[in-house]
PDB file of C-alpha atoms in Angstrom:
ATOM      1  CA  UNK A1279     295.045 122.248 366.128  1.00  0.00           C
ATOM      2  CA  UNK A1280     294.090 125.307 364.344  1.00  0.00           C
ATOM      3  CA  UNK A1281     291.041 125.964 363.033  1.00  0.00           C
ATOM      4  CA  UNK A1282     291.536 128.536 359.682  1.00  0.00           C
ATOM      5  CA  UNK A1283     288.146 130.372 358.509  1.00  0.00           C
ATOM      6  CA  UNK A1284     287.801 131.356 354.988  1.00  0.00           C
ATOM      7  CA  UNK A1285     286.208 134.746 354.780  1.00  0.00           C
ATOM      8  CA  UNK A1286     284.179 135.487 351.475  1.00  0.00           C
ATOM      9  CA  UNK A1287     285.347 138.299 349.408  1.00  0.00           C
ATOM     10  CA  UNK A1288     282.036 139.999 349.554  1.00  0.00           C
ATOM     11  CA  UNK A1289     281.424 139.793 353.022  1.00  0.00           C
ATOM     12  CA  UNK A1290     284.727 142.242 353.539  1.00  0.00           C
ATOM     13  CA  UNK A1291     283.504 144.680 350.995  1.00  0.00           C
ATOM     14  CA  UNK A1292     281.965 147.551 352.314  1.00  0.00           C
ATOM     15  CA  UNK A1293     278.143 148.717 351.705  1.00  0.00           C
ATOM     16  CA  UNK A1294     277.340 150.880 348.907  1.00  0.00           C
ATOM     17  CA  UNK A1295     276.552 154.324 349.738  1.00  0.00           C
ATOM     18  CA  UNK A1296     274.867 156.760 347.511  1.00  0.00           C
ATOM     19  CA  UNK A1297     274.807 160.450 348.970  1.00  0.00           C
ATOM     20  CA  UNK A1298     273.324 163.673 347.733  1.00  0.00           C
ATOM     21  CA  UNK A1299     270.631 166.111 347.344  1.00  0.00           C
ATOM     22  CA  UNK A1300     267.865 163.944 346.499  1.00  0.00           C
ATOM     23  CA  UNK A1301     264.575 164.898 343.955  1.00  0.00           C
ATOM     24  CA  UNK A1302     261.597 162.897 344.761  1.00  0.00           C
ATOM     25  CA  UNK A1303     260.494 161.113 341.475  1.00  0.00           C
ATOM     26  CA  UNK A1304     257.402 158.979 343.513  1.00  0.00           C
ATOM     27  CA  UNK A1305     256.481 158.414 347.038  1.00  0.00           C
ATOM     28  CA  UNK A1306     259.028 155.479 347.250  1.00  0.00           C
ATOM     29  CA  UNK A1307     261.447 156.787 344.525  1.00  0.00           C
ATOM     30  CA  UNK A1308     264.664 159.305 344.712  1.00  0.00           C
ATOM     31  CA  UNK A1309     266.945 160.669 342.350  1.00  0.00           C
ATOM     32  CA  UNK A1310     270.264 161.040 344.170  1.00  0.00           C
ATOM     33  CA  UNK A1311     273.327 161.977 342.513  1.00  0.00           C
ATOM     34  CA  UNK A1312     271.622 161.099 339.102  1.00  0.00           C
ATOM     35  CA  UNK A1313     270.786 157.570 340.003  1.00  0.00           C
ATOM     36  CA  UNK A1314     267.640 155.861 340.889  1.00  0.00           C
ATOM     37  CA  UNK A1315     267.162 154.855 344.596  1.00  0.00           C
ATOM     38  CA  UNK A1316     264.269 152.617 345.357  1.00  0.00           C
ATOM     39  CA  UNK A1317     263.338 152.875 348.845  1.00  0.00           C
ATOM     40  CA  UNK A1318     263.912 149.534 350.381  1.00  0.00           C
ATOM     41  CA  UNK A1319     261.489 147.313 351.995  1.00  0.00           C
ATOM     42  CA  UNK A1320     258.251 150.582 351.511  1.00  0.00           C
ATOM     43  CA  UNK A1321     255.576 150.547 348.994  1.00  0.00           C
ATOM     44  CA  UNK A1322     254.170 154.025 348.521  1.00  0.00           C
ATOM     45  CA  UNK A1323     250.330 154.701 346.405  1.00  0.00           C
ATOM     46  CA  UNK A1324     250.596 154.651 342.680  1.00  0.00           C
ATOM     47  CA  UNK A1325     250.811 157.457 339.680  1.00  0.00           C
ATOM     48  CA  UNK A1326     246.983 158.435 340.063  1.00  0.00           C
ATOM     49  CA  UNK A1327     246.158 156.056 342.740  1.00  0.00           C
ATOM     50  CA  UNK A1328     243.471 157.597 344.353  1.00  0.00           C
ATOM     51  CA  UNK A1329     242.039 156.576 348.183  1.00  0.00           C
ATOM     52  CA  UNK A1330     239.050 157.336 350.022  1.00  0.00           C
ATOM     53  CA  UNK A1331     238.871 159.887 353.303  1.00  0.00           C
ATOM     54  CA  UNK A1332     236.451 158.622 356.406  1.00  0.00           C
ATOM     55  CA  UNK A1333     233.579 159.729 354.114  1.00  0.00           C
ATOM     56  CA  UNK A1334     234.594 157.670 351.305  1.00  0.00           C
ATOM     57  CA  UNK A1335     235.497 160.950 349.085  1.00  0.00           C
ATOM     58  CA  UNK A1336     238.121 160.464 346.700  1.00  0.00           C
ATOM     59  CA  UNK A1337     241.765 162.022 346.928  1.00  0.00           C
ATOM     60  CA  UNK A1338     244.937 161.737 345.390  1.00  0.00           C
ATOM     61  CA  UNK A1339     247.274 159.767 347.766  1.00  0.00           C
ATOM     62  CA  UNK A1340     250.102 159.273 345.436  1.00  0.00           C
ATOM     63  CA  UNK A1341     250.232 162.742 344.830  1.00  0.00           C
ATOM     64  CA  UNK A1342     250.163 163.768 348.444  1.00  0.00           C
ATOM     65  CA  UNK A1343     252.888 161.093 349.781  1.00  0.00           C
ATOM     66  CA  UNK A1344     255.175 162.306 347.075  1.00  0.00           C
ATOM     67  CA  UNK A1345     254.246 165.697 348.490  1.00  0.00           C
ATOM     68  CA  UNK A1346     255.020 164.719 351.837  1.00  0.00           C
ATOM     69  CA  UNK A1347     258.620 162.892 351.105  1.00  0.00           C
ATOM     70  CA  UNK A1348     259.641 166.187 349.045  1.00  0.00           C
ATOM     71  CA  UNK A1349     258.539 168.495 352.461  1.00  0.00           C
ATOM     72  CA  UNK A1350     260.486 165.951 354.500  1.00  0.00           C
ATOM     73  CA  UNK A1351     263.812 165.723 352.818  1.00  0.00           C
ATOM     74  CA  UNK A1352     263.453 169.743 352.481  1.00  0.00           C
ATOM     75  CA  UNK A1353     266.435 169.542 350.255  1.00  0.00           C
ATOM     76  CA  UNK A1354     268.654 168.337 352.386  1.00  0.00           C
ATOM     77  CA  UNK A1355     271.573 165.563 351.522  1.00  0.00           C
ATOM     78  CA  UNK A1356     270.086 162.129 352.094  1.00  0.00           C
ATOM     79  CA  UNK A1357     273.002 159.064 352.555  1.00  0.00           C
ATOM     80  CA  UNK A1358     271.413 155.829 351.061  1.00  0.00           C
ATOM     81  CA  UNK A1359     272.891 152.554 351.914  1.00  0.00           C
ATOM     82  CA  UNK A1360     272.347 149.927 348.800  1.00  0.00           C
ATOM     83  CA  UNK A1361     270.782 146.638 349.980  1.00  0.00           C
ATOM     84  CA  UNK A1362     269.772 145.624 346.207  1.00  0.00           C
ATOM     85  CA  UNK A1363     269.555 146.160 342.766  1.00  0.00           C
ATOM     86  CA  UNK A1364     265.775 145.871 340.995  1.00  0.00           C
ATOM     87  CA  UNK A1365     265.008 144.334 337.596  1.00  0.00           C
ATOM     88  CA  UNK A1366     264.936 147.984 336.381  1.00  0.00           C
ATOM     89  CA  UNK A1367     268.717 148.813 337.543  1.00  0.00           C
ATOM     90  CA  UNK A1368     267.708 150.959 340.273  1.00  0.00           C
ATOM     91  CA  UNK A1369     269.511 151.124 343.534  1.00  0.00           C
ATOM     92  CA  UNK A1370     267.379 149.828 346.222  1.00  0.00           C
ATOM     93  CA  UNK A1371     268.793 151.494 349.726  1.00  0.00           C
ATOM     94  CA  UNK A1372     267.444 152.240 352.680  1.00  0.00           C
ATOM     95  CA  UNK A1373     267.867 156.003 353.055  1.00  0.00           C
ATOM     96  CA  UNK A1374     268.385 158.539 356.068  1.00  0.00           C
ATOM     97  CA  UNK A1375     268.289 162.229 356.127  1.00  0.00           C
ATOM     98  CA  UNK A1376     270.244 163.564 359.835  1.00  0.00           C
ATOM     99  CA  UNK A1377     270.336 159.413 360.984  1.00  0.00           C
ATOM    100  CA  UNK A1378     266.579 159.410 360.531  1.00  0.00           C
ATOM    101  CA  UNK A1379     265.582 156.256 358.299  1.00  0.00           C
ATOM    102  CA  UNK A1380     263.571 157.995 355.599  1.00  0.00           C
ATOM    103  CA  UNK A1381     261.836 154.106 354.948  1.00  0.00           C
ATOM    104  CA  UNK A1382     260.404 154.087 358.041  1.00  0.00           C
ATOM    105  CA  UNK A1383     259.169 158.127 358.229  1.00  0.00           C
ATOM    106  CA  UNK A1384     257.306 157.303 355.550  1.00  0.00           C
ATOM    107  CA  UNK A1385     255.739 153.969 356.540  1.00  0.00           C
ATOM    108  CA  UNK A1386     255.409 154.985 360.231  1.00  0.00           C
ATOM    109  CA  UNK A1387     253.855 158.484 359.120  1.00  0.00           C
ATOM    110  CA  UNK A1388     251.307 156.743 357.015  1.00  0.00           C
ATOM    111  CA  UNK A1389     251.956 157.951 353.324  1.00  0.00           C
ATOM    112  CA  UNK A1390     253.556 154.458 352.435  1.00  0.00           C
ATOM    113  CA  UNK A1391     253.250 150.991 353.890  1.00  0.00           C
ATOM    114  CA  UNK A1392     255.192 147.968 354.830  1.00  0.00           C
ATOM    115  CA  UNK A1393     256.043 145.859 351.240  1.00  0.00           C
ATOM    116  CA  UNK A1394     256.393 143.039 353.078  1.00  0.00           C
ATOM    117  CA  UNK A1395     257.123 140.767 349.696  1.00  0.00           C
ATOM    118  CA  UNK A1396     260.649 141.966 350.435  1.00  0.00           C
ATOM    119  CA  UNK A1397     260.934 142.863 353.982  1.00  0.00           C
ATOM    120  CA  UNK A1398     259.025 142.926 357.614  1.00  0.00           C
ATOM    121  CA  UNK A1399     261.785 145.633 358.827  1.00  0.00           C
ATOM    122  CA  UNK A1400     258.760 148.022 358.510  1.00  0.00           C
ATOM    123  CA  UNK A1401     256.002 146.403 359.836  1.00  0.00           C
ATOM    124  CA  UNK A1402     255.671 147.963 363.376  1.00  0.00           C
ATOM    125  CA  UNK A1403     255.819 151.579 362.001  1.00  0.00           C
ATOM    126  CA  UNK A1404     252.796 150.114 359.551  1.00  0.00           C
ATOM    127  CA  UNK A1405     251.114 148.911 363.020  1.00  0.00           C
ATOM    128  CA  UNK A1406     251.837 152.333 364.469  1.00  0.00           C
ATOM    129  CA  UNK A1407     250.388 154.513 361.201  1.00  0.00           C
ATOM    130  CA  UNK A1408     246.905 152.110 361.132  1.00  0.00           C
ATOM    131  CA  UNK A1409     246.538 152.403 365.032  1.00  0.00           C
ATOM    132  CA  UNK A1410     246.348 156.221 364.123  1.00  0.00           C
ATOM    133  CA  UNK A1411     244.630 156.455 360.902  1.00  0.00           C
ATOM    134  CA  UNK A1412     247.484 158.769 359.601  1.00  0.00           C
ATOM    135  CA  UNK A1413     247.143 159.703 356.435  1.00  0.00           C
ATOM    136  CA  UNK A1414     246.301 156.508 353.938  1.00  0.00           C
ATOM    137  CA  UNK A1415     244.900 154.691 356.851  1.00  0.00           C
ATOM    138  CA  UNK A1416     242.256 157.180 357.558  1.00  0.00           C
ATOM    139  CA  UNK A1417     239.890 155.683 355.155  1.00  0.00           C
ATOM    140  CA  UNK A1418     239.624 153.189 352.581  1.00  0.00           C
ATOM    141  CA  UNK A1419     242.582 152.433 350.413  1.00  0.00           C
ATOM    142  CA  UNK A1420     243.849 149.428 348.102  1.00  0.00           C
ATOM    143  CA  UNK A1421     247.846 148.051 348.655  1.00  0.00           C
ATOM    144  CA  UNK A1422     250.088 149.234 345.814  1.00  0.00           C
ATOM    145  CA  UNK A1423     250.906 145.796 345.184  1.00  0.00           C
ATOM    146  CA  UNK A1424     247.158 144.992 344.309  1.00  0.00           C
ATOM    147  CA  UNK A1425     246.405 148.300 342.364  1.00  0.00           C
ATOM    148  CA  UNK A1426     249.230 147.369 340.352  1.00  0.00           C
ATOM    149  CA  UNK A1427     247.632 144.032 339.498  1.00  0.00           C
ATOM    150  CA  UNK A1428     244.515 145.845 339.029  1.00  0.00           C
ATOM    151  CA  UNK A1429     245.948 148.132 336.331  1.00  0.00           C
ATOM    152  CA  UNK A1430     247.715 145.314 334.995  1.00  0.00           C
ATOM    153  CA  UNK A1431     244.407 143.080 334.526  1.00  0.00           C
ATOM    154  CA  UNK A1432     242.756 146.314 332.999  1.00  0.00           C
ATOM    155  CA  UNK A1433     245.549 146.784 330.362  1.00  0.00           C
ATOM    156  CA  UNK A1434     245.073 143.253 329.534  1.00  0.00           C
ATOM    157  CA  UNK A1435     240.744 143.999 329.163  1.00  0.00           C
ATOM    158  CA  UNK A1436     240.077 141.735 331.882  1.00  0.00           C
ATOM    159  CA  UNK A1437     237.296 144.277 333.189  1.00  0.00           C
ATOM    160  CA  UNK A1438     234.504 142.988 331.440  1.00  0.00           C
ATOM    161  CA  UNK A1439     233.653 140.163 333.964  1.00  0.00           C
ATOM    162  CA  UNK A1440     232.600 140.534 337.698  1.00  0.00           C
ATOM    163  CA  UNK A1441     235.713 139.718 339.868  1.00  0.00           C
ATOM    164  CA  UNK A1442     235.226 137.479 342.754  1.00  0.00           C
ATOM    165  CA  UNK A1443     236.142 139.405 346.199  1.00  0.00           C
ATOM    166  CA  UNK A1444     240.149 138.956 347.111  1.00  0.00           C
ATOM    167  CA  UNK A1445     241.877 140.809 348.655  1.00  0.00           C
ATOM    168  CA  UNK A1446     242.985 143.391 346.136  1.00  0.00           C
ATOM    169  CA  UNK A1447     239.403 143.502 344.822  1.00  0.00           C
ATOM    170  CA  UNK A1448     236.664 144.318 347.293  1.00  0.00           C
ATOM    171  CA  UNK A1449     235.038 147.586 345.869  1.00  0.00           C
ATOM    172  CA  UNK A1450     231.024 146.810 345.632  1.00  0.00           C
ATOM    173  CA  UNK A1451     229.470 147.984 341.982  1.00  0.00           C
ATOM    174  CA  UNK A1452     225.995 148.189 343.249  1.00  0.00           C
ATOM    175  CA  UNK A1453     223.239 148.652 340.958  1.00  0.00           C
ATOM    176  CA  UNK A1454     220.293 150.295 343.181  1.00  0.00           C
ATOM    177  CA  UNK A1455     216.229 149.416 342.083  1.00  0.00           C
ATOM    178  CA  UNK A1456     216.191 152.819 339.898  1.00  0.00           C
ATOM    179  CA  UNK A1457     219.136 151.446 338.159  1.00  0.00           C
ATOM    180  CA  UNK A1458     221.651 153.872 339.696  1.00  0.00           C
ATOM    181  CA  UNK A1459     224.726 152.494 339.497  1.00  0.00           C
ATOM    182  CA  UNK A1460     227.047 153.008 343.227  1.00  0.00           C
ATOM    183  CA  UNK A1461     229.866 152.078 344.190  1.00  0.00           C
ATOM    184  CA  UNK A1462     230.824 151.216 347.991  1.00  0.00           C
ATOM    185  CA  UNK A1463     234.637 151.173 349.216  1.00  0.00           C
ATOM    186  CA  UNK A1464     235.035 148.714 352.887  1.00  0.00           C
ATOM    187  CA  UNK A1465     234.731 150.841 355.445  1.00  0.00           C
ATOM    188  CA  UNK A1466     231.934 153.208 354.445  1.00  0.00           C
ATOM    189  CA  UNK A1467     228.388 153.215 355.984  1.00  0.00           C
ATOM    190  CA  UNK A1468     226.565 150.523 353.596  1.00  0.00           C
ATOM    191  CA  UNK A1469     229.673 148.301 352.413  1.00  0.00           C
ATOM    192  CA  UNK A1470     228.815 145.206 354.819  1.00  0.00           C
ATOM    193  CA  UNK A1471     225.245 145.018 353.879  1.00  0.00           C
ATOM    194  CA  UNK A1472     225.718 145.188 350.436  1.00  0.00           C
ATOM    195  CA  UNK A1473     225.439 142.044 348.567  1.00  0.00           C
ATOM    196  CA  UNK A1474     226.774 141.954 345.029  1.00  0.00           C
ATOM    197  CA  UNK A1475     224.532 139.815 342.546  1.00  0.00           C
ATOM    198  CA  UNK A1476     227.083 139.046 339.016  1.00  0.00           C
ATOM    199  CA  UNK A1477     223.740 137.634 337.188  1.00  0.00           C
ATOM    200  CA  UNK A1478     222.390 141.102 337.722  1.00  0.00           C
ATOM    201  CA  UNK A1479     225.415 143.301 336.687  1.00  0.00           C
ATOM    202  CA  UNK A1480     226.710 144.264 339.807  1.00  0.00           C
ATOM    203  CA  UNK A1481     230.318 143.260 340.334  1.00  0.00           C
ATOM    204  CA  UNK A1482     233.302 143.864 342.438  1.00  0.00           C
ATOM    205  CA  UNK A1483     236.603 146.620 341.249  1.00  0.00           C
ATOM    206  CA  UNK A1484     239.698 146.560 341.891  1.00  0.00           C
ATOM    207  CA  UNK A1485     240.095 150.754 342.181  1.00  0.00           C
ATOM    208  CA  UNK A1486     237.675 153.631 342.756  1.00  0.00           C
ATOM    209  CA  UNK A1487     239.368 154.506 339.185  1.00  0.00           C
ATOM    210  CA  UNK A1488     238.282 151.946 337.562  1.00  0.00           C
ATOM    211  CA  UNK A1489     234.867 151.675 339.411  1.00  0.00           C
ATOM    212  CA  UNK A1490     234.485 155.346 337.595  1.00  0.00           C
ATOM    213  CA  UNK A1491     235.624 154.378 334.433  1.00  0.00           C
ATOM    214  CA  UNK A1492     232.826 151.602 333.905  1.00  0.00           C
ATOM    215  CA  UNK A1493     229.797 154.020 334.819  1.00  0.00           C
ATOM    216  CA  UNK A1494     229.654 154.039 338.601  1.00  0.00           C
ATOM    217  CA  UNK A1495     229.199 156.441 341.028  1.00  0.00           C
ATOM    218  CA  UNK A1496     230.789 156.896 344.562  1.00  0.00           C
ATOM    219  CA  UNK A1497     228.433 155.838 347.475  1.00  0.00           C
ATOM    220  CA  UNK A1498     227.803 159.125 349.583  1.00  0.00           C
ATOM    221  CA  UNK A1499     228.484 157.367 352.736  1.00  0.00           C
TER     222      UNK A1499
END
């Protein structure tokens, strides 16, 4: 007897490739050939995202991972490989510049991290960048995902209640005896002692952003 197997039409097509110089637009964004190419499976800091260096001092990560993909790529054509299409019509591909994965540069290099929502190919080059404090893992910082949220529940003017701690919001808004109000990121010198009191004021933020944006200060240390 013989056995016939029906092959699907799609599974004889062959991947989408988009090739090209490629502009960086973010620091999980391209512009190849005119299109928009999501990096697949990454999730780089936010437009003004800011994170915190071992002394808890403020700097712009976004800014810098873009920074860091452009000086990568160094102009040179990138082949991306289309694994989806977003809700905003942008090519999500996993890119490589010379057979180099440009994903997991950036992830393993520590100027983007593993969005595991959508995939866990990137995980071990997240393990790898935390193990060596590269670049966002050096200090303090907040996941994309959850700054995103963050903004999101500030454009909605959900900021004028304390937050309970999760995981996206664990920034301590302090308010000392003088009335000094201080803000302490996890990881700095004071963070685990710090006990936030809502009846009193104090209350937890989402961002160092919008920490500064409702009156308080950086902690020091």
């Amino acid at each position: 007897m013989f056995v016939v197997f029906v092959i699907p039409p799609w599974a004889l097509a062959a991947p989408i490739e988009i090739a090209g110089r490629a502009t960086v637009v973010d620091g999980d964004t391209l512009a190849v050939n005119q299109k928009r190419v999501r990096l697949w499976g990454i999730d780089a800091p936010e437009s003004a995202q800011q994170c915190a260096d071992p002394q808890g001092r403020s700097w712009p990560c976004e800014r810098r991972a873009a920074n860091a993909l452009d000086g990568h790529l160094q102009g040179r054509t990138v082949r991306c490989v289309q694994r989806d299409v977003d809700r905003y019509g942008r090519s999500v591909a996993e890119c490589f510049v010379q057979g180099e994965s440009v994903n997991a540069w950036m992830v393993r290099s520590g100027w983007a991290v593993a969005y595991r929502e959508y995939a866990t190919a990137y995980v071990g080059a997240e393990q790898q960048a935390k193990a060596g404090k590269r670049n966002l893992w050096q200090g303090a910082f907040q996941m994309p995902a959850d700054y995103r949220r963050a903004q999101r529940a500030v454009h909605a003017g959900a900021t004028g209640t304390a937050r309970a701690p999760t995981s996206g919001c664990r920034i301590k808004g302090n308010i000392s005896s003088a009335g000094a109000k201080i803000f302490h990121m996890p990881g700095q010198r004071d963070y685990a002692q710090t006990r936030i009191q809502p009846e009193s004021g104090e209350r937890y933020f989402c961002s160092a952003d919008e920490a500064r944006a409702a009156g308080w200060r950086a902690a020091k240390r």
